[in-house]
Amino acid sequence: MIVGKNFIEKRTFDVHFSRMIARTSLIQCIETALGRSRIVALLGPRQSGKTTLAREVAKSRESVIYDLEDPVDAAKLALPKEMLASHGGLVVLDEIQLRPDLLPVLRVLSDRQPLPAKFLLLGSASPDLLRGASESLAGRVEFIDVTGFSLAEVGFGEPQKLWVRGGFPLAFLADNDTDSLAWRHGFIRTFLERDLRQFGIGTPPEAMRRLWQMIAHHHGGVWNAAEFGRSLGESAASSRRHLDVLAGAFVVRLLQPWFENMGKRLVRHPKVYVRDSGLLHGLLGLEDLDALRGHPKCGASWEGFCIEQILTANPGAQAYFWATHAGAELDLLLIHGNRRTGYEIKYTETPRTTKSMHAAIADLHLDELFVIHPGTASFPLGEKIHAMPLREVIG
């Protein structure tokens, strides 16, 4: 394996946490994708463990790794087509968002017959933010989302720790909550001051910080571009553009509304969440579980955390929320083929049925509805309605 000279130094902590938390399911997913696709792209926020996963996959075969943040590795690709064409086996390109000019080259190289090498791309930006990755590599690339640690990976005995600290490996594995919060504050600062510039975003860091903090305080609420724009002193179009940047960098989730022509006035704007619960708590200044439980956003934080865990456990599912102007709502609707499953998330160990739940079952034709709570017991609440702890829903 060929490795950029700074690679080992940069990834020391990756090696540390890879020994502690096995990500077997993700590695198998990558292996399967490489077996059927010419190019595989691992997309997710920085520090989520993409490089560690790539190293685990690469060590079992002939491979070469280019870290595009390393000036030495970047210089080797001054003539990218000639250099990349010289390799066989697996070619890993880390931080591909720094070199969007490589995408057309990869399209040409991936069409060779027979194919001497496959490509594994690691990126901290969505295809849209990569300025045309999906178009350049259409029909040739398979995308895999890589988030931080999931509850299934860290073990079902530590849901509160994962909820408070979030899934970024170095935040989760910190020695204590204070160190974890310090790491998350550092991540937020670096993301705003450095990473956004690398994505070509010229908006001042403080403006993006204000938006991100507003989203944190609005976590789980319906997005209103005009309202956010007024608060930030900018146009609705600008606030939506900045929101799309945060979503494209995997730090914010836009959960789209589900609507059908059912004769009811439905909410048609997305809900907005900070994707990692640890970053949410960092933006809100919440260090530990006691501080979180006493905060007004505790219930919304639990909702967002559960949604992320459910979506991680159900890759490929269509995900929506549902709400009417009359007040009926459903936190999460997952559609697998013809099957519809609803999720209502309550931060109480004694949840009860509501009119909204029955309305959702009737109007959305749900096959079942799970009410997720922070306790340990499972019990029926009514026809098609089951109260369950998070671990049983995703286990």
GROMACS .gro file of C-alpha atoms in nm:
model
  395
    1MET     CA    1   0.000   0.000   0.000
    2ILE     CA    2   0.126   0.347  -0.083
    3VAL     CA    3   0.045   0.607   0.177
    4GLY     CA    4   0.097   0.985   0.180
    5LYS     CA    5   0.366   1.081   0.429
    6ASN     CA    6   0.127   1.264   0.660
    7PHE     CA    7  -0.138   0.996   0.645
    8ILE     CA    8  -0.027   0.799   0.951
    9GLU     CA    9   0.015   1.115   1.160
   10LYS     CA   10  -0.329   1.248   1.066
   11ARG     CA   11  -0.510   0.923   1.135
   12THR     CA   12  -0.353   0.817   1.467
   13PHE     CA   13  -0.681   0.865   1.651
   14ASP     CA   14  -0.867   0.678   1.376
   15VAL     CA   15  -0.655   0.370   1.449
   16HIS     CA   16  -0.728   0.409   1.821
   17PHE     CA   17  -1.102   0.414   1.789
   18SER     CA   18  -1.117   0.154   1.512
   19ARG     CA   19  -0.985  -0.097   1.767
   20MET     CA   20  -1.261  -0.007   2.008
   21ILE     CA   21  -1.569   0.014   1.787
   22ALA     CA   22  -1.619  -0.246   1.515
   23ARG     CA   23  -1.804  -0.119   1.208
   24THR     CA   24  -1.851  -0.460   1.051
   25SER     CA   25  -2.179  -0.381   0.877
   26LEU     CA   26  -2.041  -0.072   0.703
   27ILE     CA   27  -1.727  -0.254   0.591
   28GLN     CA   28  -1.938  -0.532   0.444
   29CYS     CA   29  -2.153  -0.273   0.268
   30ILE     CA   30  -1.841  -0.119   0.111
   31GLU     CA   31  -1.708  -0.459   0.006
   32THR     CA   32  -2.039  -0.545  -0.158
   33ALA     CA   33  -2.049  -0.212  -0.342
   34LEU     CA   34  -1.693  -0.257  -0.470
   35GLY     CA   35  -1.792  -0.600  -0.599
   36ARG     CA   36  -2.057  -0.456  -0.828
   37SER     CA   37  -1.959  -0.093  -0.897
   38ARG     CA   38  -1.657   0.063  -1.068
   39ILE     CA   39  -1.652   0.362  -0.832
   40VAL     CA   40  -1.775   0.375  -0.471
   41ALA     CA   41  -1.805   0.704  -0.282
   42LEU     CA   42  -1.819   0.723   0.098
   43LEU     CA   43  -1.988   1.050   0.186
   44GLY     CA   44  -2.023   1.198   0.532
   45PRO     CA   45  -1.899   1.476   0.758
   46ARG     CA   46  -1.535   1.512   0.850
   47GLN     CA   47  -1.409   1.300   1.138
   48SER     CA   48  -1.692   1.048   1.099
   49GLY     CA   49  -1.455   0.756   1.036
   50LYS     CA   50  -1.444   0.736   0.654
   51THR     CA   51  -1.065   0.709   0.640
   52THR     CA   52  -1.056   0.428   0.896
   53LEU     CA   53  -1.314   0.234   0.697
   54ALA     CA   54  -1.117   0.286   0.374
   55ARG     CA   55  -0.798   0.162   0.538
   56GLU     CA   56  -0.973  -0.151   0.665
   57VAL     CA   57  -1.097  -0.226   0.313
   58ALA     CA   58  -0.766  -0.136   0.145
   59LYS     CA   59  -0.541  -0.348   0.366
   60SER     CA   60  -0.683  -0.673   0.227
   61ARG     CA   61  -0.587  -0.602  -0.135
   62GLU     CA   62  -0.343  -0.423  -0.362
   63SER     CA   63  -0.416  -0.056  -0.303
   64VAL     CA   64  -0.290   0.298  -0.316
   65ILE     CA   65  -0.420   0.586  -0.105
   66TYR     CA   66  -0.400   0.954  -0.190
   67ASP     CA   67  -0.478   1.205   0.081
   68LEU     CA   68  -0.573   1.515  -0.116
   69GLU     CA   69  -0.510   1.738   0.187
   70ASP     CA   70  -0.146   1.631   0.182
   71PRO     CA   71   0.054   1.864  -0.048
   72VAL     CA   72   0.286   1.577  -0.143
   73ASP     CA   73   0.000   1.352  -0.254
   74ALA     CA   74  -0.170   1.643  -0.430
   75ALA     CA   75   0.150   1.716  -0.620
   76LYS     CA   76   0.169   1.355  -0.739
   77LEU     CA   77  -0.160   1.415  -0.918
   78ALA     CA   78  -0.039   1.712  -1.122
   79LEU     CA   79  -0.098   1.485  -1.423
   80PRO     CA   80  -0.390   1.293  -1.277
   81LYS     CA   81  -0.487   1.075  -1.570
   82GLU     CA   82  -0.138   0.939  -1.621
   83MET     CA   83  -0.078   0.878  -1.250
   84LEU     CA   84  -0.414   0.720  -1.170
   85ALA     CA   85  -0.404   0.504  -1.484
   86SER     CA   86  -0.078   0.347  -1.363
   87HIS     CA   87  -0.241   0.178  -1.063
   88GLY     CA   88  -0.419  -0.153  -1.033
   89GLY     CA   89  -0.633  -0.295  -0.753
   90LEU     CA   90  -0.801  -0.026  -0.546
   91VAL     CA   91  -0.731   0.347  -0.566
   92VAL     CA   92  -0.851   0.551  -0.266
   93LEU     CA   93  -0.891   0.929  -0.302
   94ASP     CA   94  -0.946   1.092   0.037
   95GLU     CA   95  -1.117   1.436   0.058
   96ILE     CA   96  -1.227   1.423  -0.306
   97GLN     CA   97  -1.424   1.748  -0.265
   98LEU     CA   98  -1.088   1.931  -0.281
   99ARG     CA   99  -1.029   1.811  -0.638
  100PRO     CA  100  -1.356   1.816  -0.837
  101ASP     CA  101  -1.138   1.831  -1.150
  102LEU     CA  102  -1.059   1.462  -1.093
  103LEU     CA  103  -1.419   1.353  -1.154
  104PRO     CA  104  -1.409   1.368  -1.538
  105VAL     CA  105  -1.076   1.181  -1.526
  106LEU     CA  106  -1.233   0.909  -1.313
  107ARG     CA  107  -1.520   0.879  -1.558
  108VAL     CA  108  -1.274   0.800  -1.838
  109LEU     CA  109  -1.061   0.563  -1.630
  110SER     CA  110  -1.360   0.371  -1.498
  111ASP     CA  111  -1.471   0.291  -1.854
  112ARG     CA  112  -1.156   0.096  -1.939
  113GLN     CA  113  -1.202  -0.267  -2.047
  114PRO     CA  114  -1.083  -0.473  -1.880
  115LEU     CA  115  -1.087  -0.256  -1.570
  116PRO     CA  116  -0.746  -0.273  -1.392
  117ALA     CA  117  -0.853  -0.071  -1.087
  118LYS     CA  118  -1.156   0.036  -0.894
  119PHE     CA  119  -1.188   0.366  -0.713
  120LEU     CA  120  -1.297   0.443  -0.358
  121LEU     CA  121  -1.372   0.812  -0.305
  122LEU     CA  122  -1.403   0.972   0.039
  123GLY     CA  123  -1.585   1.302   0.053
  124SER     CA  124  -1.714   1.548   0.311
  125ALA     CA  125  -1.973   1.700   0.079
  126SER     CA  126  -2.285   1.582  -0.100
  127PRO     CA  127  -2.280   1.525  -0.480
  128ASP     CA  128  -2.452   1.860  -0.529
  129LEU     CA  129  -2.187   2.039  -0.326
  130LEU     CA  130  -1.921   1.851  -0.523
  131ARG     CA  131  -2.040   2.050  -0.825
  132GLY     CA  132  -2.169   1.778  -1.052
  133ALA     CA  133  -2.033   1.450  -0.916
  134SER     CA  134  -2.358   1.269  -0.986
  135GLU     CA  135  -2.361   1.398  -1.344
  136SER     CA  136  -1.990   1.333  -1.413
  137LEU     CA  137  -2.003   0.980  -1.277
  138ALA     CA  138  -2.363   0.891  -1.361
  139GLY     CA  139  -2.407   0.515  -1.395
  140ARG     CA  140  -2.057   0.447  -1.264
  141VAL     CA  141  -2.066   0.541  -0.895
  142GLU     CA  142  -2.241   0.395  -0.591
  143PHE     CA  143  -2.285   0.628  -0.292
  144ILE     CA  144  -2.266   0.511   0.069
  145ASP     CA  145  -2.349   0.746   0.355
  146VAL     CA  146  -2.113   0.732   0.653
  147THR     CA  147  -2.233   0.894   0.971
  148GLY     CA  148  -2.071   0.882   1.311
  149PHE     CA  149  -2.116   0.581   1.535
  150SER     CA  150  -2.465   0.437   1.553
  151LEU     CA  151  -2.630   0.285   1.858
  152ALA     CA  152  -2.600  -0.059   1.700
  153GLU     CA  153  -2.222  -0.008   1.671
  154VAL     CA  154  -2.150   0.128   2.019
  155GLY     CA  155  -2.384  -0.116   2.191
  156PHE     CA  156  -2.739  -0.078   2.314
  157GLY     CA  157  -2.620  -0.030   2.672
  158GLU     CA  158  -2.498   0.325   2.605
  159PRO     CA  159  -2.786   0.515   2.442
  160GLN     CA  160  -2.761   0.815   2.676
  161LYS     CA  161  -2.388   0.857   2.622
  162LEU     CA  162  -2.432   0.845   2.245
  163TRP     CA  163  -2.727   1.084   2.263
  164VAL     CA  164  -2.539   1.340   2.475
  165ARG     CA  165  -2.202   1.323   2.297
  166GLY     CA  166  -2.312   1.234   1.945
  167GLY     CA  167  -2.158   0.986   1.707
  168PHE     CA  168  -1.832   1.153   1.604
  169PRO     CA  169  -1.574   0.898   1.723
  170LEU     CA  170  -1.345   1.138   1.906
  171ALA     CA  171  -1.640   1.304   2.078
  172PHE     CA  172  -1.796   0.975   2.182
  173LEU     CA  173  -1.469   0.820   2.302
  174ALA     CA  174  -1.345   1.123   2.497
  175ASP     CA  175  -1.243   1.057   2.857
  176ASN     CA  176  -1.529   1.266   2.997
  177ASP     CA  177  -1.815   1.493   2.896
  178THR     CA  178  -1.606   1.808   2.935
  179ASP     CA  179  -1.340   1.681   2.692
  180SER     CA  180  -1.609   1.565   2.454
  181LEU     CA  181  -1.774   1.908   2.450
  182ALA     CA  182  -1.436   2.075   2.395
  183TRP     CA  183  -1.375   1.854   2.091
  184ARG     CA  184  -1.717   1.938   1.949
  185HIS     CA  185  -1.659   2.310   1.996
  186GLY     CA  186  -1.331   2.273   1.810
  187PHE     CA  187  -1.503   2.083   1.530
  188ILE     CA  188  -1.767   2.353   1.492
  189ARG     CA  189  -1.504   2.626   1.473
  190THR     CA  190  -1.288   2.439   1.223
  191PHE     CA  191  -1.587   2.354   1.008
  192LEU     CA  192  -1.698   2.716   0.991
  193GLU     CA  193  -1.355   2.875   0.948
  194ARG     CA  194  -1.185   2.622   0.721
  195ASP     CA  195  -1.410   2.355   0.574
  196LEU     CA  196  -1.670   2.588   0.428
  197ARG     CA  197  -1.398   2.780   0.244
  198GLN     CA  198  -1.280   2.453   0.091
  199PHE     CA  199  -1.632   2.400  -0.039
  200GLY     CA  200  -1.607   2.738  -0.213
  201ILE     CA  201  -1.842   2.912   0.032
  202GLY     CA  202  -1.745   3.275   0.084
  203THR     CA  203  -2.003   3.361   0.349
  204PRO     CA  204  -1.836   3.493   0.666
  205PRO     CA  205  -1.799   3.224   0.936
  206GLU     CA  206  -1.991   3.428   1.192
  207ALA     CA  207  -2.294   3.453   0.961
  208MET     CA  208  -2.295   3.076   0.914
  209ARG     CA  209  -2.250   3.026   1.289
  210ARG     CA  210  -2.557   3.241   1.360
  211LEU     CA  211  -2.759   3.038   1.112
  212TRP     CA  212  -2.639   2.707   1.256
  213GLN     CA  213  -2.720   2.821   1.610
  214MET     CA  214  -3.064   2.939   1.500
  215ILE     CA  215  -3.124   2.598   1.347
  216ALA     CA  216  -3.017   2.438   1.677
  217HIS     CA  217  -3.273   2.647   1.867
  218HIS     CA  218  -3.533   2.561   1.600
  219HIS     CA  219  -3.429   2.192   1.590
  220GLY     CA  220  -3.727   1.976   1.492
  221GLY     CA  221  -3.928   2.275   1.372
  222VAL     CA  222  -4.064   2.358   1.028
  223TRP     CA  223  -3.825   2.565   0.817
  224ASN     CA  224  -3.940   2.913   0.722
  225ALA     CA  225  -3.687   3.081   0.491
  226ALA     CA  226  -3.841   3.427   0.521
  227GLU     CA  227  -3.841   3.415   0.902
  228PHE     CA  228  -3.480   3.297   0.918
  229GLY     CA  229  -3.377   3.553   0.659
  230ARG     CA  230  -3.530   3.839   0.859
  231SER     CA  231  -3.355   3.724   1.175
  232LEU     CA  232  -3.022   3.707   0.993
  233GLY     CA  233  -3.069   4.030   0.801
  234GLU     CA  234  -3.062   3.863   0.461
  235SER     CA  235  -3.307   3.754   0.193
  236ALA     CA  236  -3.508   3.434   0.212
  237ALA     CA  237  -3.320   3.307  -0.093
  238SER     CA  238  -2.984   3.365   0.078
  239SER     CA  239  -3.090   3.190   0.398
  240ARG     CA  240  -3.214   2.891   0.196
  241ARG     CA  241  -2.887   2.880   0.001
  242HIS     CA  242  -2.687   2.881   0.324
  243LEU     CA  243  -2.912   2.611   0.467
  244ASP     CA  244  -2.847   2.397   0.160
  245VAL     CA  245  -2.473   2.434   0.220
  246LEU     CA  246  -2.505   2.303   0.576
  247ALA     CA  247  -2.725   2.018   0.455
  248GLY     CA  248  -2.480   1.938   0.175
  249ALA     CA  249  -2.198   1.916   0.430
  250PHE     CA  250  -2.400   1.660   0.632
  251VAL     CA  251  -2.435   1.871   0.947
  252VAL     CA  252  -2.803   1.959   0.897
  253ARG     CA  253  -3.091   1.737   0.786
  254LEU     CA  254  -3.395   1.858   0.594
  255LEU     CA  255  -3.680   1.613   0.648
  256GLN     CA  256  -3.926   1.663   0.368
  257PRO     CA  257  -4.305   1.664   0.419
  258TRP     CA  258  -4.528   1.391   0.282
  259PHE     CA  259  -4.840   1.507   0.110
  260GLU     CA  260  -5.104   1.345  -0.102
  261ASN     CA  261  -5.425   1.484  -0.242
  262MET     CA  262  -5.635   1.379   0.056
  263GLY     CA  263  -5.854   1.686   0.097
  264LYS     CA  264  -5.663   1.826   0.393
  265ARG     CA  265  -5.440   2.130   0.426
  266LEU     CA  266  -5.095   1.985   0.483
  267VAL     CA  267  -4.766   2.138   0.592
  268ARG     CA  268  -4.546   2.157   0.282
  269HIS     CA  269  -4.222   2.299   0.420
  270PRO     CA  270  -3.941   2.072   0.549
  271LYS     CA  271  -3.842   2.021   0.908
  272VAL     CA  272  -3.486   2.108   1.000
  273TYR     CA  273  -3.254   1.918   1.236
  274VAL     CA  274  -2.888   1.930   1.340
  275ARG     CA  275  -2.795   1.579   1.231
  276ASP     CA  276  -2.549   1.489   1.508
  277SER     CA  277  -2.696   1.522   1.856
  278GLY     CA  278  -2.353   1.602   2.001
  279LEU     CA  279  -2.311   1.898   1.767
  280LEU     CA  280  -2.663   2.012   1.858
  281HIS     CA  281  -2.571   2.008   2.226
  282GLY     CA  282  -2.244   2.186   2.150
  283LEU     CA  283  -2.430   2.464   1.971
  284LEU     CA  284  -2.671   2.487   2.266
  285GLY     CA  285  -2.390   2.478   2.524
  286LEU     CA  286  -2.512   2.156   2.691
  287GLU     CA  287  -2.228   1.955   2.846
  288ASP     CA  288  -2.395   1.656   3.009
  289LEU     CA  289  -2.720   1.465   3.054
  290ASP     CA  290  -2.837   1.675   3.349
  291ALA     CA  291  -2.799   1.996   3.148
  292LEU     CA  292  -2.981   1.837   2.853
  293ARG     CA  293  -3.273   1.713   3.061
  294GLY     CA  294  -3.328   2.061   3.200
  295HIS     CA  295  -3.326   2.231   2.859
  296PRO     CA  296  -3.641   2.322   2.661
  297LYS     CA  297  -3.505   2.139   2.353
  298CYS     CA  298  -3.462   1.807   2.536
  299GLY     CA  299  -3.765   1.645   2.370
  300ALA     CA  300  -3.671   1.779   2.027
  301SER     CA  301  -3.314   1.657   2.074
  302TRP     CA  302  -3.440   1.307   2.157
  303GLU     CA  303  -3.663   1.318   1.849
  304GLY     CA  304  -3.374   1.411   1.618
  305PHE     CA  305  -3.146   1.149   1.774
  306CYS     CA  306  -3.403   0.874   1.723
  307ILE     CA  307  -3.472   0.981   1.365
  308GLU     CA  308  -3.102   0.963   1.277
  309GLN     CA  309  -3.070   0.616   1.434
  310ILE     CA  310  -3.376   0.488   1.249
  311LEU     CA  311  -3.258   0.625   0.916
  312THR     CA  312  -2.911   0.474   0.967
  313ALA     CA  313  -3.075   0.137   1.033
  314ASN     CA  314  -3.295   0.168   0.722
  315PRO     CA  315  -3.071   0.274   0.432
  316GLY     CA  316  -3.260   0.329   0.110
  317ALA     CA  317  -3.597   0.392   0.272
  318GLN     CA  318  -3.794   0.699   0.173
  319ALA     CA  319  -3.827   0.925   0.477
  320TYR     CA  320  -4.080   1.203   0.544
  321PHE     CA  321  -4.275   1.372   0.820
  322TRP     CA  322  -4.648   1.445   0.800
  323ALA     CA  323  -4.846   1.730   0.947
  324THR     CA  324  -5.179   1.901   0.884
  325HIS     CA  325  -5.266   2.262   0.955
  326ALA     CA  326  -5.534   2.127   1.189
  327GLY     CA  327  -5.264   1.994   1.421
  328ALA     CA  328  -5.232   1.624   1.336
  329GLU     CA  329  -4.874   1.513   1.279
  330LEU     CA  330  -4.635   1.219   1.256
  331ASP     CA  331  -4.264   1.257   1.336
  332LEU     CA  332  -4.138   1.009   1.076
  333LEU     CA  333  -4.287   0.812   0.789
  334LEU     CA  334  -4.073   0.541   0.626
  335ILE     CA  335  -4.176   0.384   0.297
  336HIS     CA  336  -4.024   0.050   0.191
  337GLY     CA  337  -4.185  -0.049  -0.137
  338ASN     CA  338  -4.556  -0.073  -0.057
  339ARG     CA  339  -4.505  -0.086   0.319
  340ARG     CA  340  -4.556   0.226   0.529
  341THR     CA  341  -4.430   0.251   0.886
  342GLY     CA  342  -4.491   0.546   1.114
  343TYR     CA  343  -4.280   0.660   1.409
  344GLU     CA  344  -4.389   0.894   1.685
  345ILE     CA  345  -4.113   0.985   1.929
  346LYS     CA  346  -4.188   1.076   2.291
  347TYR     CA  347  -3.944   1.156   2.571
  348THR     CA  348  -4.151   0.980   2.834
  349GLU     CA  349  -4.151   0.620   2.954
  350THR     CA  350  -4.533   0.616   2.970
  351PRO     CA  351  -4.650   0.726   2.625
  352ARG     CA  352  -5.017   0.725   2.536
  353THR     CA  353  -5.210   0.723   2.213
  354THR     CA  354  -5.324   1.052   2.064
  355LYS     CA  355  -5.574   1.161   1.801
  356SER     CA  356  -5.280   1.237   1.573
  357MET     CA  357  -5.169   0.873   1.581
  358HIS     CA  358  -5.510   0.745   1.477
  359ALA     CA  359  -5.536   1.014   1.210
  360ALA     CA  360  -5.194   0.916   1.073
  361ILE     CA  361  -5.287   0.546   1.056
  362ALA     CA  362  -5.609   0.627   0.872
  363ASP     CA  363  -5.484   0.900   0.638
  364LEU     CA  364  -5.144   0.752   0.556
  365HIS     CA  365  -5.260   0.389   0.542
  366LEU     CA  366  -4.986   0.283   0.784
  367ASP     CA  367  -4.910  -0.084   0.830
  368GLU     CA  368  -4.792  -0.010   1.185
  369LEU     CA  369  -4.695   0.279   1.407
  370PHE     CA  370  -4.417   0.265   1.666
  371VAL     CA  371  -4.411   0.506   1.959
  372ILE     CA  372  -4.045   0.532   2.061
  373HIS     CA  373  -3.967   0.613   2.423
  374PRO     CA  374  -3.648   0.623   2.638
  375GLY     CA  375  -3.749   0.334   2.862
  376THR     CA  376  -3.686  -0.040   2.832
  377ALA     CA  377  -4.036  -0.191   2.805
  378SER     CA  378  -4.241  -0.275   2.498
  379PHE     CA  379  -4.620  -0.280   2.511
  380PRO     CA  380  -4.920  -0.237   2.282
  381LEU     CA  381  -5.108   0.092   2.282
  382GLY     CA  382  -5.381   0.002   2.035
  383GLU     CA  383  -5.449  -0.159   1.702
  384LYS     CA  384  -5.131  -0.122   1.490
  385ILE     CA  385  -4.973   0.099   1.761
  386HIS     CA  386  -4.681  -0.032   1.970
  387ALA     CA  387  -4.469   0.147   2.229
  388MET     CA  388  -4.106   0.037   2.204
  389PRO     CA  389  -3.760   0.145   2.321
  390LEU     CA  390  -3.527   0.266   2.048
  391ARG     CA  391  -3.300  -0.039   2.067
  392GLU     CA  392  -3.585  -0.273   1.971
  393VAL     CA  393  -3.689  -0.060   1.677
  394ILE     CA  394  -3.340  -0.063   1.523
  395GLY     CA  395  -3.198  -0.383   1.672
   0.00000   0.00000   0.00000
